[in-house]
Amino acid sequence: MVGLTTLEEYIIRAQNKFPGATGELSQLLRDIGLAAKIISREVNKAGLTNILGAEGSENVHGESVKKLDLFANEQLIYALNRSNITCMVISEENEGVVRLSLDAGKYIVYMDPLDGSSNIDVNVSIGSIFSVYMRPEGIINISEQDALQPGVKQVAAGYVLYGSSTVLAYTTGLGVRIFTLDPSLGEFILSHENVQIPEYGNVYSTDEGSYNFWDPALKKYVKYCQKADEDTNRPYKARYVGCMAADVHRTLIQGGIFMYPDSSRYPNGKLRLMYECNPLSFIIEQAGGMAIDGERRIMEIQPKSIHECTPVYIGSKKNVEKLIEFFEKEGRHVAVPSL
Ligand code: AHM
Ligand code: MG
């Protein structure tokens, strides 16, 4: 195939540029790519499960019909267990850690196997998000505590978005690449290399239905977004998919800001630090954007527990900086990210 680069080829070529590389991280990314294709196939026939499987029990192939988020969780864990590279998986779907290849596994993987699951029944975009850390050296029986590493320690992160097409974006700290699944070939094909988020965008993305629960700084910022001003291309457009992977993907491509704040309803925000906010922050920072929790850089937060929540404000540099001005005016000090 002239001119097309598949995910597999791309990962192998990238690995060959580092003579000392063992190929394990490359294998891990390829394993995730395979699981993503299987999940994508299942997502595309999500509406058929009730038709093909009587009352959610068995489909025509005699297979039990699983909830899509459990299916995605199983597929990703299965894929990560294939190569003995991953010692531990922490998933939104499992309360505790999942121990895999404890002796050989070099990596710890966090994941949200199916982000935006409330969108499944209404045919709107959903995603999978992953974040990879090194296992601490010299520890044989690693514990949950050893997995509590700040986002700056991520060695790779990415997401798969099952939208109008299926795309996979990842970073290993050397920029962001996006691959688009060609269903006829069954391959992810390189579609965007060295992705850069626009420095400024005129879209804001948040659940504005929660406005009355917000603090004054955020209320004022959103009013600012809505105010007409030709020079700054306002009013902004409001867009909110309800799937962070989808909202961040749009923000990455078109610019703007996505926010899930702390509020009187959710004092610590609602989104998860380790498998939603950290990996998507790594992607956005690698593309030239910013991600904060309202006080500091998301990736500098020292996690206290595997499922903890955090407020998140993420997107184009100029948009996040403008929001910080509003926080500062209301007396909320933000330690500007040290990038
Ligand atoms: P999920 O991973 O359990 O599906 O939930 C996480 C999702 C995010 O992707 C999305 O941004 C948010 O929850 C939507 O929440 P809300 O319905 O409160 O707006
Ligand atoms: Mg989620």
Short mmCIF file of C-alpha atoms and ligand atoms in Angstrom, two decimals:
data_model
loop_
_atom_site.label_atom_id
_atom_site.label_comp_id
_atom_site.label_asym_id
_atom_site.label_seq_id
_atom_site.Cartn_x
_atom_site.Cartn_y
_atom_site.Cartn_z
CA MET A 1 0.00 0.00 0.00
CA VAL A 2 1.76 3.12 -1.19
CA GLY A 3 1.43 6.22 0.97
CA LEU A 4 -0.43 4.59 3.86
CA THR A 5 1.19 4.04 7.24
CA THR A 6 -0.50 1.64 9.62
CA LEU A 7 -0.37 1.97 13.40
CA GLU A 8 1.77 -1.17 13.61
CA GLU A 9 4.30 0.10 11.07
CA TYR A 10 4.43 3.50 12.69
CA ILE A 11 5.07 2.09 16.16
CA ILE A 12 7.82 -0.23 14.90
CA ARG A 13 9.51 2.58 12.95
CA ALA A 14 9.34 4.87 15.99
CA GLN A 15 10.85 2.14 18.14
CA ASN A 16 13.71 1.57 15.66
CA LYS A 17 14.83 5.17 16.19
CA PHE A 18 15.83 4.18 19.75
CA PRO A 19 18.52 1.50 19.47
CA GLY A 20 18.25 0.51 23.17
CA ALA A 21 14.48 0.06 23.08
CA THR A 22 13.23 -3.39 24.10
CA GLY A 23 10.04 -3.07 22.07
CA GLU A 24 7.86 -3.74 25.09
CA LEU A 25 6.07 -0.38 25.10
CA SER A 26 5.57 -0.76 21.35
CA GLN A 27 4.00 -4.16 21.92
CA LEU A 28 1.76 -2.75 24.63
CA LEU A 29 0.51 -0.01 22.28
CA ARG A 30 -0.09 -2.56 19.54
CA ASP A 31 -2.06 -4.72 22.01
CA ILE A 32 -4.25 -1.72 22.86
CA GLY A 33 -4.70 -1.08 19.11
CA LEU A 34 -5.96 -4.62 18.63
CA ALA A 35 -8.42 -4.37 21.54
CA ALA A 36 -9.61 -1.03 20.12
CA LYS A 37 -10.47 -2.66 16.79
CA ILE A 38 -12.48 -5.39 18.54
CA ILE A 39 -14.31 -2.83 20.70
CA SER A 40 -14.97 -0.64 17.66
CA ARG A 41 -16.54 -3.58 15.83
CA GLU A 42 -18.82 -4.26 18.81
CA VAL A 43 -19.70 -0.56 19.24
CA ASN A 44 -20.82 -0.42 15.61
CA LYS A 45 -23.42 -3.08 16.21
CA ALA A 46 -24.43 -1.89 19.67
CA GLY A 47 -28.01 -1.24 18.59
CA LEU A 48 -28.28 -4.79 17.27
CA THR A 49 -27.56 -6.58 20.53
CA ASN A 50 -31.18 -6.57 21.63
CA ILE A 51 -32.24 -7.83 18.21
CA LEU A 52 -29.56 -10.51 17.97
CA GLY A 53 -29.60 -11.57 21.60
CA ALA A 54 -32.88 -12.39 23.31
CA GLU A 55 -33.38 -10.27 26.42
CA GLY A 56 -29.70 -9.62 26.88
CA SER A 57 -28.91 -13.29 27.43
CA GLU A 58 -27.53 -14.92 24.28
CA ASN A 59 -27.10 -13.72 20.71
CA VAL A 60 -27.55 -15.85 17.58
CA HIS A 61 -23.97 -17.11 17.87
CA GLY A 62 -24.70 -18.48 21.32
CA GLU A 63 -22.49 -15.82 22.90
CA SER A 64 -23.76 -14.01 25.93
CA VAL A 65 -24.61 -10.39 25.25
CA LYS A 66 -22.55 -8.24 27.56
CA LYS A 67 -22.90 -4.66 28.51
CA LEU A 68 -20.53 -2.77 26.24
CA ASP A 69 -18.49 -1.29 29.06
CA LEU A 70 -17.85 -4.71 30.57
CA PHE A 71 -17.02 -6.07 27.13
CA ALA A 72 -14.51 -3.24 26.55
CA ASN A 73 -12.97 -3.82 29.98
CA GLU A 74 -12.53 -7.55 29.29
CA GLN A 75 -11.07 -6.99 25.83
CA LEU A 76 -8.50 -4.47 27.05
CA ILE A 77 -7.46 -6.60 30.03
CA TYR A 78 -7.20 -9.65 27.76
CA ALA A 79 -5.06 -7.70 25.27
CA LEU A 80 -2.80 -6.32 28.00
CA ASN A 81 -2.35 -9.80 29.46
CA ARG A 82 -1.21 -11.33 26.15
CA SER A 83 2.38 -10.20 26.15
CA ASN A 84 3.43 -10.34 29.84
CA ILE A 85 4.40 -6.67 29.66
CA THR A 86 1.79 -5.26 32.03
CA CYS A 87 1.95 -6.14 35.72
CA MET A 88 -1.12 -4.25 36.89
CA VAL A 89 -4.25 -2.72 35.39
CA ILE A 90 -6.40 -0.17 37.16
CA SER A 91 -9.75 0.25 35.47
CA GLU A 92 -12.84 2.32 36.06
CA GLU A 93 -14.73 -0.97 35.91
CA ASN A 94 -12.78 -2.68 38.73
CA GLU A 95 -12.84 -1.44 42.29
CA GLY A 96 -9.42 -2.86 43.13
CA VAL A 97 -6.27 -3.29 41.05
CA VAL A 98 -6.12 -6.16 38.55
CA ARG A 99 -2.84 -8.05 38.85
CA LEU A 100 -1.49 -9.52 35.61
CA SER A 101 2.06 -10.63 34.89
CA LEU A 102 3.54 -9.75 38.26
CA ASP A 103 7.04 -11.15 37.67
CA ALA A 104 7.72 -9.98 34.14
CA GLY A 105 5.41 -7.03 33.67
CA LYS A 106 7.25 -3.75 33.39
CA TYR A 107 4.26 -1.42 33.04
CA ILE A 108 1.23 -0.32 35.04
CA VAL A 109 -1.80 0.66 32.94
CA TYR A 110 -4.74 2.79 34.02
CA MET A 111 -7.82 2.85 31.79
CA ASP A 112 -11.38 3.96 31.34
CA PRO A 113 -12.49 1.19 28.96
CA LEU A 114 -15.68 2.92 27.87
CA ASP A 115 -15.85 6.64 28.53
CA GLY A 116 -19.19 8.36 28.11
CA SER A 117 -21.16 5.17 28.56
CA SER A 118 -24.45 7.03 28.95
CA ASN A 119 -24.09 7.88 25.23
CA ILE A 120 -24.26 4.23 24.13
CA ASP A 121 -28.03 3.96 24.05
CA VAL A 122 -28.43 7.15 22.03
CA ASN A 123 -25.82 6.49 19.35
CA VAL A 124 -23.47 9.29 20.40
CA SER A 125 -19.67 9.12 20.60
CA ILE A 126 -17.93 7.05 23.27
CA GLY A 127 -14.25 6.37 23.89
CA SER A 128 -11.55 4.35 25.66
CA ILE A 129 -8.76 6.15 27.54
CA PHE A 130 -5.41 4.71 28.71
CA SER A 131 -2.38 5.85 30.67
CA VAL A 132 0.90 3.92 31.09
CA TYR A 133 3.46 4.12 33.92
CA MET A 134 6.68 2.25 34.63
CA ARG A 135 6.54 -0.25 37.44
CA PRO A 136 8.83 1.06 40.24
CA GLU A 137 12.22 -0.66 39.99
CA GLY A 138 13.37 -3.27 42.48
CA ILE A 139 9.95 -4.06 43.95
CA ILE A 140 8.72 -7.61 43.41
CA ASN A 141 5.30 -7.49 45.03
CA ILE A 142 4.06 -4.17 43.83
CA SER A 143 1.07 -2.78 45.63
CA GLU A 144 -1.69 -0.31 44.85
CA GLN A 145 0.46 2.30 46.57
CA ASP A 146 3.21 1.82 43.94
CA ALA A 147 0.69 2.69 41.24
CA LEU A 148 -0.03 6.11 42.75
CA GLN A 149 2.31 8.12 40.55
CA PRO A 150 1.72 11.68 39.34
CA GLY A 151 0.81 12.25 35.69
CA VAL A 152 4.27 13.65 34.87
CA LYS A 153 5.54 10.06 35.23
CA GLN A 154 3.35 8.74 32.39
CA VAL A 155 5.42 7.05 29.68
CA ALA A 156 2.51 6.87 27.24
CA ALA A 157 -1.15 7.80 27.08
CA GLY A 158 -3.92 7.96 24.57
CA TYR A 159 -7.53 7.45 23.69
CA VAL A 160 -9.71 5.75 21.15
CA LEU A 161 -12.81 7.60 20.01
CA TYR A 162 -15.67 5.62 18.52
CA GLY A 163 -17.34 8.47 16.63
CA SER A 164 -18.36 9.07 13.03
CA SER A 165 -15.12 7.18 12.45
CA THR A 166 -12.91 5.41 14.99
CA VAL A 167 -9.68 7.23 15.79
CA LEU A 168 -6.78 6.35 18.07
CA ALA A 169 -4.51 9.11 19.40
CA TYR A 170 -1.43 8.49 21.50
CA THR A 171 1.71 10.12 22.84
CA THR A 172 4.90 8.74 24.31
CA GLY A 173 6.09 12.24 25.17
CA LEU A 174 7.30 13.02 21.65
CA GLY A 175 4.21 14.73 20.23
CA VAL A 176 0.78 13.39 19.39
CA ARG A 177 -0.25 11.15 16.50
CA ILE A 178 -3.77 10.26 15.39
CA PHE A 179 -4.72 7.16 13.44
CA THR A 180 -8.10 6.55 11.79
CA LEU A 181 -9.54 3.07 11.47
CA ASP A 182 -10.22 2.01 7.90
CA PRO A 183 -12.93 -0.63 8.44
CA SER A 184 -12.42 -2.12 4.99
CA LEU A 185 -8.74 -2.82 5.76
CA GLY A 186 -9.19 -3.43 9.46
CA GLU A 187 -6.20 -1.18 10.08
CA PHE A 188 -5.57 2.08 11.88
CA ILE A 189 -4.01 4.43 9.29
CA LEU A 190 -1.91 7.47 10.22
CA SER A 191 -4.10 10.52 9.65
CA HIS A 192 -2.54 13.34 11.71
CA GLU A 193 1.14 13.56 12.61
CA ASN A 194 2.59 16.00 15.17
CA VAL A 195 -0.82 17.32 16.11
CA GLN A 196 -0.86 20.86 17.51
CA ILE A 197 -3.88 22.26 19.33
CA PRO A 198 -4.82 25.78 18.11
CA GLU A 199 -3.42 28.36 20.52
CA TYR A 200 -6.91 29.87 20.85
CA GLY A 201 -10.39 28.62 20.04
CA ASN A 202 -13.93 29.94 20.28
CA VAL A 203 -15.66 26.89 21.76
CA TYR A 204 -16.40 26.27 25.46
CA SER A 205 -17.49 22.88 26.65
CA THR A 206 -19.08 22.17 30.02
CA ASP A 207 -22.32 20.95 31.59
CA GLU A 208 -23.92 24.35 31.90
CA GLY A 209 -26.97 22.80 33.56
CA SER A 210 -24.84 22.81 36.71
CA TYR A 211 -24.32 26.60 36.54
CA ASN A 212 -26.04 27.26 39.86
CA PHE A 213 -23.61 24.94 41.66
CA TRP A 214 -20.47 26.71 40.35
CA ASP A 215 -18.26 29.22 42.10
CA PRO A 216 -18.38 32.91 41.08
CA ALA A 217 -15.15 32.87 39.04
CA LEU A 218 -16.43 30.17 36.70
CA LYS A 219 -19.84 31.81 36.37
CA LYS A 220 -18.14 35.06 35.33
CA TYR A 221 -15.82 33.28 32.91
CA VAL A 222 -18.73 31.57 31.14
CA LYS A 223 -20.56 34.90 30.91
CA TYR A 224 -17.36 36.29 29.32
CA CYS A 225 -17.41 33.41 26.77
CA GLN A 226 -20.98 34.34 25.85
CA LYS A 227 -20.37 38.06 25.42
CA ALA A 228 -20.04 39.42 21.87
CA ASP A 229 -16.61 40.80 20.95
CA GLU A 230 -15.29 40.75 17.40
CA ASP A 231 -11.61 40.98 18.33
CA THR A 232 -11.71 37.78 20.38
CA ASN A 233 -14.21 36.00 18.16
CA ARG A 234 -16.92 35.93 20.85
CA PRO A 235 -19.50 34.81 21.65
CA TYR A 236 -17.99 31.34 21.78
CA LYS A 237 -20.00 28.33 20.67
CA ALA A 238 -21.08 25.86 23.37
CA ARG A 239 -20.45 22.17 22.66
CA TYR A 240 -20.80 19.31 25.14
CA VAL A 241 -20.87 15.66 24.10
CA GLY A 242 -20.85 14.21 27.63
CA CYS A 243 -17.88 11.99 26.76
CA MET A 244 -14.62 13.55 27.87
CA ALA A 245 -12.60 11.72 25.20
CA ALA A 246 -14.88 13.19 22.50
CA ASP A 247 -14.96 16.69 23.98
CA VAL A 248 -11.18 16.72 24.38
CA HIS A 249 -10.67 15.33 20.87
CA ARG A 250 -12.75 18.17 19.40
CA THR A 251 -10.83 20.65 21.55
CA LEU A 252 -7.53 19.19 20.35
CA ILE A 253 -8.50 19.62 16.70
CA GLN A 254 -10.49 22.88 16.81
CA GLY A 255 -9.23 24.60 19.96
CA GLY A 256 -11.20 26.02 22.89
CA ILE A 257 -11.69 24.79 26.44
CA PHE A 258 -13.31 21.80 28.17
CA MET A 259 -14.24 22.12 31.85
CA TYR A 260 -15.58 19.79 34.51
CA PRO A 261 -15.29 21.99 37.59
CA ASP A 262 -15.54 21.49 41.32
CA SER A 263 -18.95 22.68 42.50
CA SER A 264 -21.24 22.54 45.50
CA ARG A 265 -22.62 19.38 43.92
CA TYR A 266 -19.22 17.73 43.23
CA PRO A 267 -16.71 19.34 45.64
CA ASN A 268 -13.79 17.45 44.00
CA GLY A 269 -15.15 17.48 40.46
CA LYS A 270 -16.50 14.30 38.90
CA LEU A 271 -13.90 13.14 36.43
CA ARG A 272 -11.17 10.71 37.45
CA LEU A 273 -7.61 11.88 37.79
CA MET A 274 -5.77 8.70 36.84
CA TYR A 275 -7.65 7.38 33.82
CA GLU A 276 -9.45 10.42 32.42
CA CYS A 277 -7.69 13.67 33.34
CA ASN A 278 -4.01 12.64 33.41
CA PRO A 279 -3.90 10.83 30.04
CA LEU A 280 -5.91 13.54 28.26
CA SER A 281 -3.74 16.23 29.89
CA PHE A 282 -0.60 14.45 28.62
CA ILE A 283 -2.07 14.46 25.09
CA ILE A 284 -3.14 18.12 25.25
CA GLU A 285 0.18 19.31 26.72
CA GLN A 286 2.10 17.35 24.09
CA ALA A 287 0.04 19.19 21.47
CA GLY A 288 0.89 22.58 23.02
CA GLY A 289 -2.18 23.09 25.26
CA MET A 290 -2.71 23.31 29.01
CA ALA A 291 -4.56 21.37 31.70
CA ILE A 292 -5.13 22.55 35.27
CA ASP A 293 -7.33 21.60 38.23
CA GLY A 294 -7.98 25.25 39.19
CA GLU A 295 -4.90 25.43 41.42
CA ARG A 296 -2.08 23.72 39.55
CA ARG A 297 -1.10 21.58 36.60
CA ILE A 298 -3.17 18.36 36.53
CA MET A 299 -0.10 16.20 35.83
CA GLU A 300 1.67 17.47 38.98
CA ILE A 301 -1.05 16.25 41.36
CA GLN A 302 0.24 13.54 43.69
CA PRO A 303 -2.59 10.96 43.67
CA LYS A 304 -3.87 9.61 46.98
CA SER A 305 -6.13 6.89 45.62
CA ILE A 306 -6.62 5.08 42.32
CA HIS A 307 -10.17 6.29 41.63
CA GLU A 308 -9.88 9.86 42.94
CA CYS A 309 -11.69 12.73 41.21
CA THR A 310 -10.36 16.11 40.24
CA PRO A 311 -11.76 19.29 38.72
CA VAL A 312 -10.34 19.80 35.22
CA TYR A 313 -9.94 22.76 32.84
CA ILE A 314 -8.18 21.73 29.65
CA GLY A 315 -7.58 23.06 26.18
CA SER A 316 -5.94 25.83 24.17
CA LYS A 317 -3.25 27.75 26.01
CA LYS A 318 -4.83 31.18 25.59
CA ASN A 319 -8.27 29.98 26.70
CA VAL A 320 -6.93 28.32 29.87
CA GLU A 321 -4.83 31.41 30.63
CA LYS A 322 -7.92 33.61 30.33
CA LEU A 323 -9.79 31.35 32.76
CA ILE A 324 -6.85 31.61 35.20
CA GLU A 325 -7.26 35.44 35.10
CA PHE A 326 -10.86 34.99 36.26
CA PHE A 327 -9.80 32.64 39.08
CA GLU A 328 -7.09 35.09 40.22
CA LYS A 329 -9.55 38.02 40.19
CA GLU A 330 -11.80 36.07 42.58
CA GLY A 331 -8.87 35.33 44.89
CA ARG A 332 -8.23 31.74 43.72
CA HIS A 333 -4.49 31.51 43.18
CA VAL A 334 -3.35 29.25 40.36
CA ALA A 335 0.27 28.11 40.19
CA VAL A 336 0.78 28.55 36.44
CA PRO A 337 1.97 25.31 34.90
CA SER A 338 5.72 24.99 34.67
CA LEU A 339 6.03 23.64 31.14
P1 AHM B 1 -18.10 7.48 32.40
O1 AHM B 1 -16.63 7.27 32.18
O2 AHM B 1 -18.59 6.73 33.61
O3 AHM B 1 -18.91 7.21 31.20
O4 AHM B 1 -18.35 9.04 32.84
C1 AHM B 1 -17.45 10.04 32.57
C2 AHM B 1 -18.08 11.08 31.73
C3 AHM B 1 -17.13 11.97 30.99
O5 AHM B 1 -16.63 11.40 29.85
C4 AHM B 1 -18.04 13.15 30.69
O6 AHM B 1 -17.31 14.29 30.40
C5 AHM B 1 -18.83 13.25 31.96
O7 AHM B 1 -18.82 11.99 32.55
C6 AHM B 1 -20.24 13.67 31.75
O8 AHM B 1 -20.80 13.89 32.99
P2 AHM B 1 -22.17 14.68 33.20
O9 AHM B 1 -23.22 13.71 32.77
O10 AHM B 1 -22.18 14.99 34.66
O11 AHM B 1 -22.12 15.92 32.36
MG MG B 2 -15.09 8.10 31.77
#
